[in-house]
mmCIF file of C-alpha atoms and ligand atoms in Angstrom:
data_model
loop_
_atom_site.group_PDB
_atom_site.id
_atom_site.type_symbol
_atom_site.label_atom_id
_atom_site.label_comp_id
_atom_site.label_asym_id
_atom_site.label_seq_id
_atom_site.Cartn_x
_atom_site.Cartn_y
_atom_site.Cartn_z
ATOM 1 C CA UNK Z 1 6.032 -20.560 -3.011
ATOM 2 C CA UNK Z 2 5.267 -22.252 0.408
ATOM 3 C CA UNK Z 3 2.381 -24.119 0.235
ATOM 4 C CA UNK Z 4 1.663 -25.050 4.030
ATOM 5 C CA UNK Z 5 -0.533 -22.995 6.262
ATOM 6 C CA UNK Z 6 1.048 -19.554 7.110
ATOM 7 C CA UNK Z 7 -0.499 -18.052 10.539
ATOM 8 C CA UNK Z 8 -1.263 -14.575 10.101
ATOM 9 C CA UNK Z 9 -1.914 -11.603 12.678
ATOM 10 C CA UNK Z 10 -3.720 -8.504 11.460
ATOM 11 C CA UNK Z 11 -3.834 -5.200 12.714
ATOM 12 C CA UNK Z 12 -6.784 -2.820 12.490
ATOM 13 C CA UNK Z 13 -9.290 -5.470 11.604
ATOM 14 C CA UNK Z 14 -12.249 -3.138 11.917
ATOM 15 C CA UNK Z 15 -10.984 -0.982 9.158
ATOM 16 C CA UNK Z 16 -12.083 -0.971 5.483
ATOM 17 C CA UNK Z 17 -9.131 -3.147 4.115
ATOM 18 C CA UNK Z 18 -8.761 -4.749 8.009
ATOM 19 C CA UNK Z 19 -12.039 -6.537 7.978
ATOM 20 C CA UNK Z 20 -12.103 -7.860 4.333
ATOM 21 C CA UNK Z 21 -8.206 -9.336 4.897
ATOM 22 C CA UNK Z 22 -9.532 -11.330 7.947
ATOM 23 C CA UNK Z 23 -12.650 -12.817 6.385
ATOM 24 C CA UNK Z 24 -10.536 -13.858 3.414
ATOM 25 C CA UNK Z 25 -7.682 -15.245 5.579
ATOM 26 C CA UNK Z 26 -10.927 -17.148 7.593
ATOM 27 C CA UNK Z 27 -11.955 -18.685 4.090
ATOM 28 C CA UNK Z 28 -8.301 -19.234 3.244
ATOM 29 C CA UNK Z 29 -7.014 -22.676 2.784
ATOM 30 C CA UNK Z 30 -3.366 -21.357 2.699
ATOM 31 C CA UNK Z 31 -3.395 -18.867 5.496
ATOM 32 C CA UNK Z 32 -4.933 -19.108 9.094
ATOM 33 C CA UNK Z 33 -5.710 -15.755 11.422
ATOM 34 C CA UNK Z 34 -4.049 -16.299 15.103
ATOM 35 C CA UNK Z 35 -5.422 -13.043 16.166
ATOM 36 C CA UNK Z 36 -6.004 -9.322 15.267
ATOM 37 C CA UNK Z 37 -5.478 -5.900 16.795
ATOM 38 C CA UNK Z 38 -7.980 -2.699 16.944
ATOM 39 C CA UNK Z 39 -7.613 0.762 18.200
ATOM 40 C CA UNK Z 40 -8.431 0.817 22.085
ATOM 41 C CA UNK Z 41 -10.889 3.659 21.277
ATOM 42 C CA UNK Z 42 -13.214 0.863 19.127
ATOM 43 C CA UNK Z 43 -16.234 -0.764 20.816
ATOM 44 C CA UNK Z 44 -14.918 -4.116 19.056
ATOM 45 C CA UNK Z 45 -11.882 -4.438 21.545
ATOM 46 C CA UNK Z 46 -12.292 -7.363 24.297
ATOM 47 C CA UNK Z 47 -15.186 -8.793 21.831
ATOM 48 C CA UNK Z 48 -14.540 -12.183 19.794
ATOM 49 C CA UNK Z 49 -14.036 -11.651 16.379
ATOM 50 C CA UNK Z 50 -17.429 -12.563 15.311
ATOM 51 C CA UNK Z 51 -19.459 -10.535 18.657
ATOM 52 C CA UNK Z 52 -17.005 -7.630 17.104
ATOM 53 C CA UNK Z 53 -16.791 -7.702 13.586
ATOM 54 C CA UNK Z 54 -19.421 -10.112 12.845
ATOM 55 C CA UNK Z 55 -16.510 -12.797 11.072
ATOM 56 C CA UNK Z 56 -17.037 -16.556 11.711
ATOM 57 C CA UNK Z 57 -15.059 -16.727 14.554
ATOM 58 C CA UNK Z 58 -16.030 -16.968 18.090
ATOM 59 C CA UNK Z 59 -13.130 -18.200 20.122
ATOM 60 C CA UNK Z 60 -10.177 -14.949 19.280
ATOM 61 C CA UNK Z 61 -10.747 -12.189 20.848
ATOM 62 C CA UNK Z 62 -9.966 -8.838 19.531
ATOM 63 C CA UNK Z 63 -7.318 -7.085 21.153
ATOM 64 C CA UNK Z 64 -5.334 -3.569 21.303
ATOM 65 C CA UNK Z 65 -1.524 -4.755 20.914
ATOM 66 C CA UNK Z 66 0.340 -7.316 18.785
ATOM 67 C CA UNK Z 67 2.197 -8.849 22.378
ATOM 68 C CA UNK Z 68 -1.515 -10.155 23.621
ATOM 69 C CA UNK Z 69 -2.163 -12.445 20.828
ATOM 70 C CA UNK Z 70 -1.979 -15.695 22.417
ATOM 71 C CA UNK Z 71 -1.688 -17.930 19.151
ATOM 72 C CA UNK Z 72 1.715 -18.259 17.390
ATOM 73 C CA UNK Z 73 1.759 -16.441 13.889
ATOM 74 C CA UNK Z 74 4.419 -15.572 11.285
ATOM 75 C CA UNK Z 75 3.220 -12.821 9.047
ATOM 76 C CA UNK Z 76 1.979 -9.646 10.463
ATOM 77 C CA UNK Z 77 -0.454 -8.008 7.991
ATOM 78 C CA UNK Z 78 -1.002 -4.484 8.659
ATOM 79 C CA UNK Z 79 -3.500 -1.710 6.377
ATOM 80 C CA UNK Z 80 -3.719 1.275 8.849
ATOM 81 C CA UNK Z 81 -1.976 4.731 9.852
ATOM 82 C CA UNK Z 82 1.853 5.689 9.287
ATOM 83 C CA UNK Z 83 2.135 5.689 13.462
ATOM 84 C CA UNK Z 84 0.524 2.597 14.041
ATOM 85 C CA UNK Z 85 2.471 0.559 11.252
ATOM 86 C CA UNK Z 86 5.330 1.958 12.776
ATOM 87 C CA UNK Z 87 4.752 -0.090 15.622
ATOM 88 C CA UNK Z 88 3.864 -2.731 14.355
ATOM 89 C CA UNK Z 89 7.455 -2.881 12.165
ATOM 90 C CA UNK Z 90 9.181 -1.962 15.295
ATOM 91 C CA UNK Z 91 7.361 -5.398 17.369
ATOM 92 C CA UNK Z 92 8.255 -6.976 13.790
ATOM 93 C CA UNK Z 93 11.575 -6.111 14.023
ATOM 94 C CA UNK Z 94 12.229 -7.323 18.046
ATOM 95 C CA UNK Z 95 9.871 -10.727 17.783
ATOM 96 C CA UNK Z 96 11.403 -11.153 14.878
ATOM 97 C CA UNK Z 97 8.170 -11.548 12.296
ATOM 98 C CA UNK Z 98 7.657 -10.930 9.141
ATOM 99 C CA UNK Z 99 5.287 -7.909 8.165
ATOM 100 C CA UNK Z 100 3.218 -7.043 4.985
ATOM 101 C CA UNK Z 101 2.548 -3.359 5.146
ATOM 102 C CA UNK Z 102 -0.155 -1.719 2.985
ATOM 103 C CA UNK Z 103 -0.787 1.333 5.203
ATOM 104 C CA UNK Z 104 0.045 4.760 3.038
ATOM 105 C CA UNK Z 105 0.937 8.715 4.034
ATOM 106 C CA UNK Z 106 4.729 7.702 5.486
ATOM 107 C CA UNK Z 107 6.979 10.790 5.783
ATOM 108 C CA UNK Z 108 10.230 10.547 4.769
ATOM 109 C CA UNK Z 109 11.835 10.229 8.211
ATOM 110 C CA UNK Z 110 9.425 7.541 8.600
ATOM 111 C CA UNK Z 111 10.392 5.879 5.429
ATOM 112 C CA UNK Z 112 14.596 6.072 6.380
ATOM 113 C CA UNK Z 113 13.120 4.518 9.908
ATOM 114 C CA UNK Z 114 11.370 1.650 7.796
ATOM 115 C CA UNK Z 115 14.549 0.590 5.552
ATOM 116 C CA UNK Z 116 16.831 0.877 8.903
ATOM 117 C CA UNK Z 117 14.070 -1.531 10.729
ATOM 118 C CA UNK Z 118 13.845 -4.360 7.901
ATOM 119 C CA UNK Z 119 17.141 -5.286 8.465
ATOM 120 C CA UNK Z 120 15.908 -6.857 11.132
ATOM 121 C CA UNK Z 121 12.868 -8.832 9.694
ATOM 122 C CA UNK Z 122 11.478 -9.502 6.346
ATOM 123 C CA UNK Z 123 9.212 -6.626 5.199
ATOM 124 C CA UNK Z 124 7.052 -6.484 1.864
ATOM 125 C CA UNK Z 125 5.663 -2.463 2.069
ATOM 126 C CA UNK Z 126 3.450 -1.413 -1.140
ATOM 127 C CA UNK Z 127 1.576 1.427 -1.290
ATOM 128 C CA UNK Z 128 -0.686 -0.599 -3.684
ATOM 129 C CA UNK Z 129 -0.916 -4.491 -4.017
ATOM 130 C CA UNK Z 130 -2.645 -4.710 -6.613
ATOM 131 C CA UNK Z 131 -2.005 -6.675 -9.634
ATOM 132 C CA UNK Z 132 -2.733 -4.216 -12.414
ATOM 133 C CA UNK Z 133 -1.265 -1.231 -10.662
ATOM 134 C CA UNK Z 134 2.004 -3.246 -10.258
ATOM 135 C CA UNK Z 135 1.867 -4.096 -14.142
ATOM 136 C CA UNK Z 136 1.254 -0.245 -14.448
ATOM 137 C CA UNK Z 137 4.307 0.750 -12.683
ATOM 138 C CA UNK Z 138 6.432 -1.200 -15.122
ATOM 139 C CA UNK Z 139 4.458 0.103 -18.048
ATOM 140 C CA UNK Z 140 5.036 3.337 -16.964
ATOM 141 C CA UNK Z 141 9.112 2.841 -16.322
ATOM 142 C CA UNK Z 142 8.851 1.176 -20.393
ATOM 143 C CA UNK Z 143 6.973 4.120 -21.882
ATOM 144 C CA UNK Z 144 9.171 6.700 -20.178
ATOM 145 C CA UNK Z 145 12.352 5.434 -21.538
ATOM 146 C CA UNK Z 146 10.812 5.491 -24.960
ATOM 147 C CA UNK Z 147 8.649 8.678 -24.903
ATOM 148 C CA UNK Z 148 11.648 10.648 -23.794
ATOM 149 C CA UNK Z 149 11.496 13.840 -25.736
ATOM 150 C CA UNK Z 150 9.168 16.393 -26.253
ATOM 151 C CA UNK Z 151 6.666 14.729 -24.096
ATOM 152 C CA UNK Z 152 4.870 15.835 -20.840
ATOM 153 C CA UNK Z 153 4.103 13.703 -17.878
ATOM 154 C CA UNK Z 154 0.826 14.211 -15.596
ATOM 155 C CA UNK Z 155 -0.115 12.062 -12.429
ATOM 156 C CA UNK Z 156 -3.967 11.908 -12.328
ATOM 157 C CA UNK Z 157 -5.695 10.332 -9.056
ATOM 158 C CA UNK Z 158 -9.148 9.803 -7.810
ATOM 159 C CA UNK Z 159 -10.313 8.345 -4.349
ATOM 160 C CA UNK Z 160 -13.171 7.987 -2.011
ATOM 161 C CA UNK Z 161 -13.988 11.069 0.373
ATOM 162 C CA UNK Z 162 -12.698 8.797 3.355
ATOM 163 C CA UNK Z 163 -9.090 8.820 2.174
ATOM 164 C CA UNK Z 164 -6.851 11.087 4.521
ATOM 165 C CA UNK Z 165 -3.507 11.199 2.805
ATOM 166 C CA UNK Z 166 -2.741 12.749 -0.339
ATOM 167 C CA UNK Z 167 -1.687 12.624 -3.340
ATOM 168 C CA UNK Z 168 -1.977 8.796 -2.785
ATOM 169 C CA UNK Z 169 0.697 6.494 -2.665
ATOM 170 C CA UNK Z 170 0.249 5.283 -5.757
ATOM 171 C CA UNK Z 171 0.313 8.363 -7.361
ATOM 172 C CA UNK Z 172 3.890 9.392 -5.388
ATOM 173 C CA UNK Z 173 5.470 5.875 -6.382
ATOM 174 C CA UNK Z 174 4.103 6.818 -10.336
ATOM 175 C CA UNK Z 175 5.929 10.121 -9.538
ATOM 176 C CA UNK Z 176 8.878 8.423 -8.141
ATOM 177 C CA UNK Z 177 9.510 6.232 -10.919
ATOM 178 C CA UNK Z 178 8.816 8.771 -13.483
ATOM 179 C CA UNK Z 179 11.802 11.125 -12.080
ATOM 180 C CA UNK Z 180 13.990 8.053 -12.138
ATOM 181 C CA UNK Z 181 12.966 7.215 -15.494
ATOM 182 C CA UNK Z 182 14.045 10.699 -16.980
ATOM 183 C CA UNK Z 183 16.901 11.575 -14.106
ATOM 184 C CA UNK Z 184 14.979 14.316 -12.502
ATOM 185 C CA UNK Z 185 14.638 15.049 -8.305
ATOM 186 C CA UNK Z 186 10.802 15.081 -7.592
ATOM 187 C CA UNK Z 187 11.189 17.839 -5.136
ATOM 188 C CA UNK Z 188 12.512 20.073 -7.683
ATOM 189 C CA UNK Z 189 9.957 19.115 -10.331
ATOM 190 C CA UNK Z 190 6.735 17.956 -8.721
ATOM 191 C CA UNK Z 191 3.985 20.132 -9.177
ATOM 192 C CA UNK Z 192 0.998 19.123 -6.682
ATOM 193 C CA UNK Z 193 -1.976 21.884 -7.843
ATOM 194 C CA UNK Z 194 -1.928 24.748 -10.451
ATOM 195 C CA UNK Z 195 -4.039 28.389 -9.742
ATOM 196 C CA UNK Z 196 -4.040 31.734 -11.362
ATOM 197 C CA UNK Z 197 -1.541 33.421 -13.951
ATOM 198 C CA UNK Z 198 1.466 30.586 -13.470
ATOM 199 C CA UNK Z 199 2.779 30.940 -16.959
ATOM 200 C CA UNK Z 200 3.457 27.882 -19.259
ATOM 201 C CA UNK Z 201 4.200 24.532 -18.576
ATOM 202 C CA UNK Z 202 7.767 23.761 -17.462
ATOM 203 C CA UNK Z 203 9.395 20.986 -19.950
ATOM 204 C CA UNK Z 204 10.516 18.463 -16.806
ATOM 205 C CA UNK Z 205 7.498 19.303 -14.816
ATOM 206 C CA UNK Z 206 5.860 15.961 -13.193
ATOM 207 C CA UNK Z 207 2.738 17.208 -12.447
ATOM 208 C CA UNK Z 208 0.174 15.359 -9.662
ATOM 209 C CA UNK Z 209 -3.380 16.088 -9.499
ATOM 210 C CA UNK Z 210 -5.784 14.494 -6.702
ATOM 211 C CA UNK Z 211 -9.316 14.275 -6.673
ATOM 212 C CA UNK Z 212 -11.885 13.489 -4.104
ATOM 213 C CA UNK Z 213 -15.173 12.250 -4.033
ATOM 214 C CA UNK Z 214 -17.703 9.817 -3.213
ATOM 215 C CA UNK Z 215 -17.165 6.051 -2.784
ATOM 216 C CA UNK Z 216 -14.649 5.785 -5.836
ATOM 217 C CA UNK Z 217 -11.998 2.937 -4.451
ATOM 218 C CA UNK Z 218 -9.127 4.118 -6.264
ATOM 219 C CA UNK Z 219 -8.110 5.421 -10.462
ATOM 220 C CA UNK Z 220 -4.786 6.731 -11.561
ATOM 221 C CA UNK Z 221 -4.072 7.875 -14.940
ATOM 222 C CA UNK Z 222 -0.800 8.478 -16.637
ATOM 223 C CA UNK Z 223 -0.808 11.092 -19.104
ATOM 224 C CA UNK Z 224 2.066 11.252 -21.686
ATOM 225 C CA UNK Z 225 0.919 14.709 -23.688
ATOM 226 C CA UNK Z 226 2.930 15.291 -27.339
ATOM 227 C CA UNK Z 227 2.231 17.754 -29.950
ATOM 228 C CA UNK Z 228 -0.929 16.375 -31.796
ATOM 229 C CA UNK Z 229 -1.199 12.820 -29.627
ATOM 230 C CA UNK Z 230 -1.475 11.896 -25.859
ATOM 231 C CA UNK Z 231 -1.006 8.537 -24.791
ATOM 232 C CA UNK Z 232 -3.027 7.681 -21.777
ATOM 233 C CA UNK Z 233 -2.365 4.422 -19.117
ATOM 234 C CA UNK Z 234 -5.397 4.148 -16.780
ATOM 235 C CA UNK Z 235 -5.742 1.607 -13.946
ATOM 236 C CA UNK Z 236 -9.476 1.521 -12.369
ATOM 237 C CA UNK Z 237 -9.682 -0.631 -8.698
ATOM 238 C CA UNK Z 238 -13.015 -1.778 -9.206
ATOM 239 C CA UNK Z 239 -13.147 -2.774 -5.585
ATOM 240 C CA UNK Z 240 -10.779 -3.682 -3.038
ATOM 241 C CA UNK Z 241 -10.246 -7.078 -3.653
ATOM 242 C CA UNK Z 242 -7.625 -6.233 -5.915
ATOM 243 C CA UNK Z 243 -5.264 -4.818 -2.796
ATOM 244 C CA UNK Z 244 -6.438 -7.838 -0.470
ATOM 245 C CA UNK Z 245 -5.520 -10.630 -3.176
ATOM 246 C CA UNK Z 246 -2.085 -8.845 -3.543
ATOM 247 C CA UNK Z 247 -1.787 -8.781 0.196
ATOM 248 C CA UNK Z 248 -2.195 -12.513 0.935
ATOM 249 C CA UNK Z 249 0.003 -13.326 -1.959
ATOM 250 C CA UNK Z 250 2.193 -11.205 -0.736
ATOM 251 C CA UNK Z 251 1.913 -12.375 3.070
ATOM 252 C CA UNK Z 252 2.739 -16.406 1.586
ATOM 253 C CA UNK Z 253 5.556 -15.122 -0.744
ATOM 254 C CA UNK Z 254 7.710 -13.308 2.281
ATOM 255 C CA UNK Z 255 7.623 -16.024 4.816
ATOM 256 C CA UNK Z 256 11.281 -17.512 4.602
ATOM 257 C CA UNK Z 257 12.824 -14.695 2.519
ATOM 258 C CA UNK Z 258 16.037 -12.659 4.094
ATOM 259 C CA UNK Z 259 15.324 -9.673 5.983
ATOM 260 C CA UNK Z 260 15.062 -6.401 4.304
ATOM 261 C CA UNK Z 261 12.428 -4.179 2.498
ATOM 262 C CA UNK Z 262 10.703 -5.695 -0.831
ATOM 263 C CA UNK Z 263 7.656 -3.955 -2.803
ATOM 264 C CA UNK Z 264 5.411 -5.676 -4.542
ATOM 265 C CA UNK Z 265 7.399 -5.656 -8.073
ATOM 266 C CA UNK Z 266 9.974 -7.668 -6.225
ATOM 267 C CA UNK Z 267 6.570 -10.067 -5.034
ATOM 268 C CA UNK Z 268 5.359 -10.194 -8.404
ATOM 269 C CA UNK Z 269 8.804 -11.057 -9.779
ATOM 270 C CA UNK Z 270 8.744 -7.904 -11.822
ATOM 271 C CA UNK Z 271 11.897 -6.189 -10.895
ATOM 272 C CA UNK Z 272 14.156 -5.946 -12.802
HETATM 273 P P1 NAD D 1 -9.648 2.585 7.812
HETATM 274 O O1 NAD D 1 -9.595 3.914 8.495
HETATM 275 O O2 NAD D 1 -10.971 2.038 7.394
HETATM 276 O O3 NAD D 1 -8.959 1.468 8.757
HETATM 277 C C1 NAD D 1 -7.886 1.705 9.624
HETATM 278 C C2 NAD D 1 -8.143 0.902 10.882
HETATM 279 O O4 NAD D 1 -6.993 0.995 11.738
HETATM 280 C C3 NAD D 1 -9.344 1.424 11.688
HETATM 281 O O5 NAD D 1 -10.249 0.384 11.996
HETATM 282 C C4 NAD D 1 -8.680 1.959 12.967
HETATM 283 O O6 NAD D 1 -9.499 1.874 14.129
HETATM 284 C C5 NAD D 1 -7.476 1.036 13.066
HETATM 285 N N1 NAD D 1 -6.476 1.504 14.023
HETATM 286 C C6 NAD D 1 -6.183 2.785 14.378
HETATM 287 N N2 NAD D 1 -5.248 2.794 15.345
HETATM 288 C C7 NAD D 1 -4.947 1.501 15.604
HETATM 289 C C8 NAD D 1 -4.052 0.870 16.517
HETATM 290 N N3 NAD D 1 -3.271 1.584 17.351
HETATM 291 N N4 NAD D 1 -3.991 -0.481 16.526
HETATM 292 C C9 NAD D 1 -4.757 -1.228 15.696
HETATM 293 N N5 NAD D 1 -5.638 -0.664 14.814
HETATM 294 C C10 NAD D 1 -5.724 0.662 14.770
HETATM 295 O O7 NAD D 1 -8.663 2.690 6.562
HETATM 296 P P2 NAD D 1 -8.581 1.765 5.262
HETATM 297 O O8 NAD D 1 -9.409 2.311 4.162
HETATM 298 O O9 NAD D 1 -8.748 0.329 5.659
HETATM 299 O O10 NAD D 1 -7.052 2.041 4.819
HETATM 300 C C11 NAD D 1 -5.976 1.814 5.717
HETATM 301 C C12 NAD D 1 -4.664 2.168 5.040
HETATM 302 O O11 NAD D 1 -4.435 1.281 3.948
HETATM 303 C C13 NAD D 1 -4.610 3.590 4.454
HETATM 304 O O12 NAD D 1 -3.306 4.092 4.655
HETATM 305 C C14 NAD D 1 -4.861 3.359 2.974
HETATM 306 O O13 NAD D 1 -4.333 4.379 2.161
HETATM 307 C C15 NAD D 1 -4.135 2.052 2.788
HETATM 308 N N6 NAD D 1 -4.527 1.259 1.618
HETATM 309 C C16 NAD D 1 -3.515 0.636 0.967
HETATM 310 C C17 NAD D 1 -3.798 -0.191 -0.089
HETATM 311 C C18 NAD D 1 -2.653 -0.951 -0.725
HETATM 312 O O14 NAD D 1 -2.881 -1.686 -1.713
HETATM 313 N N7 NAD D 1 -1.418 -0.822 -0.213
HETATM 314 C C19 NAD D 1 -5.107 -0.382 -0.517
HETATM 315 C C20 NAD D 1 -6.144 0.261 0.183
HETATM 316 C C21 NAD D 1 -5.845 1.079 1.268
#
């Protein structure tokens, strides 16, 4: 991996994940923050990053698009809404950047418009960076091929009250690779809530449950149920860290690479 200094833009550096990445990137060694972007509706905008957002920086100011930053950077890193990361692909794509996308909820026109767009520039998008969910994902693809028959698969997730989208992306992309695993179309067998007299279980049902409350950060659970035994693969994000490590390794490991869309299996070398 490139070991110089890799210049980073972020947008939506007030949010949750947005502040965190730039006070990391500050303290980085390996990467350095050119600029960041907010939503024009934020007090922060026009303010320097530490007047807004109270990060040790008092010379960049915090602006509304990607085009204003004034420093040169290579990596875009960008933990916001489906319409905004949009944009920020579609700059990506012209100014030819590269982009690390974290932001989850993408429909699937949006999705087709993503893979058409990274020809253009180099694009990690991962609906979770994190280590241990990543390692999870390729549990779950190993356990599927060998618990094949007579075993049922359930999706559980739990998340903050904050969190808009749902089931999360984590929880789809479990989905996702489950119906690859066993050769089944998730729009035929997902099965997103269950109420009154719905009869038994279907055998290829993939069923996805989502829970909300409090301040959790994130927990998914994949259930394999058998006759007499369950076996049970839980990943708990004890705080966000987890997703903001993955990011910046992520954001050092893309600069250079060909354009085109990678996850974070394909980051962590664990595709394939
Ligand atoms: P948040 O609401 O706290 O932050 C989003 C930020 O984007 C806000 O500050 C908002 O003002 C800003 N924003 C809105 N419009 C903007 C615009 N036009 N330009 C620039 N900024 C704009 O949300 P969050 O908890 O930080 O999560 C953000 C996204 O990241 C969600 O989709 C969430 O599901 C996802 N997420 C992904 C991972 C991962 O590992 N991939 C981990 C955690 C969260």
């Amino acid at each position: 991996m490139d070991k110089k200094l890799i210049s980073c833009a972020v947008v939506g550096a007030a949010g949750r994940m947005g502040q965190r990445i730039c006070k990391v990137i500050l303290e980085s060694e390996k990467l350095a923050l050119a600029g960041v972007t907010e939503n024009s509706r934020k007090n922060c905008l026009g303010k320097t990053l530490k007047d807004g957002l109270g990060l040790p920086d008092d010379k960049s100011l915090i602006v509304e698009k990607l085009e204003e930053i004034r420093k040169p950077f290579d990596v875009i890193i960008d933990f916001t809404f489906p319409e905004v990361s949009m944009e920020t692909m579609l700059f990506a794509s012209h100014a030819k950047k590269h982009a690390v996308i974290g932001t989850t909820g993408f429909s699937d026109e949006q999705l087709e418009e993503i893979k058409r767009l990274s020809g253009k520039f180099p694009c990690v998008l991962a609906p979770n960076m994190s280590m241990g969910v990543n390692t999870l994902f390729k549990l779950v693809r190993d356990v599927a091929l060998i618990l094949k028959e007579g075993f049922d698969v359930e999706i559980m997730e739990i998340h903050h009250r904050y969190k808009k989208d749902a089931p999360s992306g984590t929880a789809l992309k479990i989905a996702q690779i489950l119906a690859e695993s066993y050769g089944r179309d998730l729009d035929q067998v997902g099965v997103y809530q269950r109420k009154g007299f719905i009869g038994e279980r279907k055998k290829d049902e993939i069923g996805i449950q989502s829970l909300r409350a409090g301040d959790v950060i994130g927990e998914h659970t994949v259930l394999f149920g058998g006759l007499g035994e369950r076996l049970e693969i839980v990943h708990k994000a004890q705080s966000r860290d987890c997703f903001i490590q993955g990011a910046l390794y992520a954001a050092r490991w893309i600069k250079g690479k060909p354009n085109g869309l990678y996850d974070m299996q394909d980051v962590l070398g664990l595709n394939g």
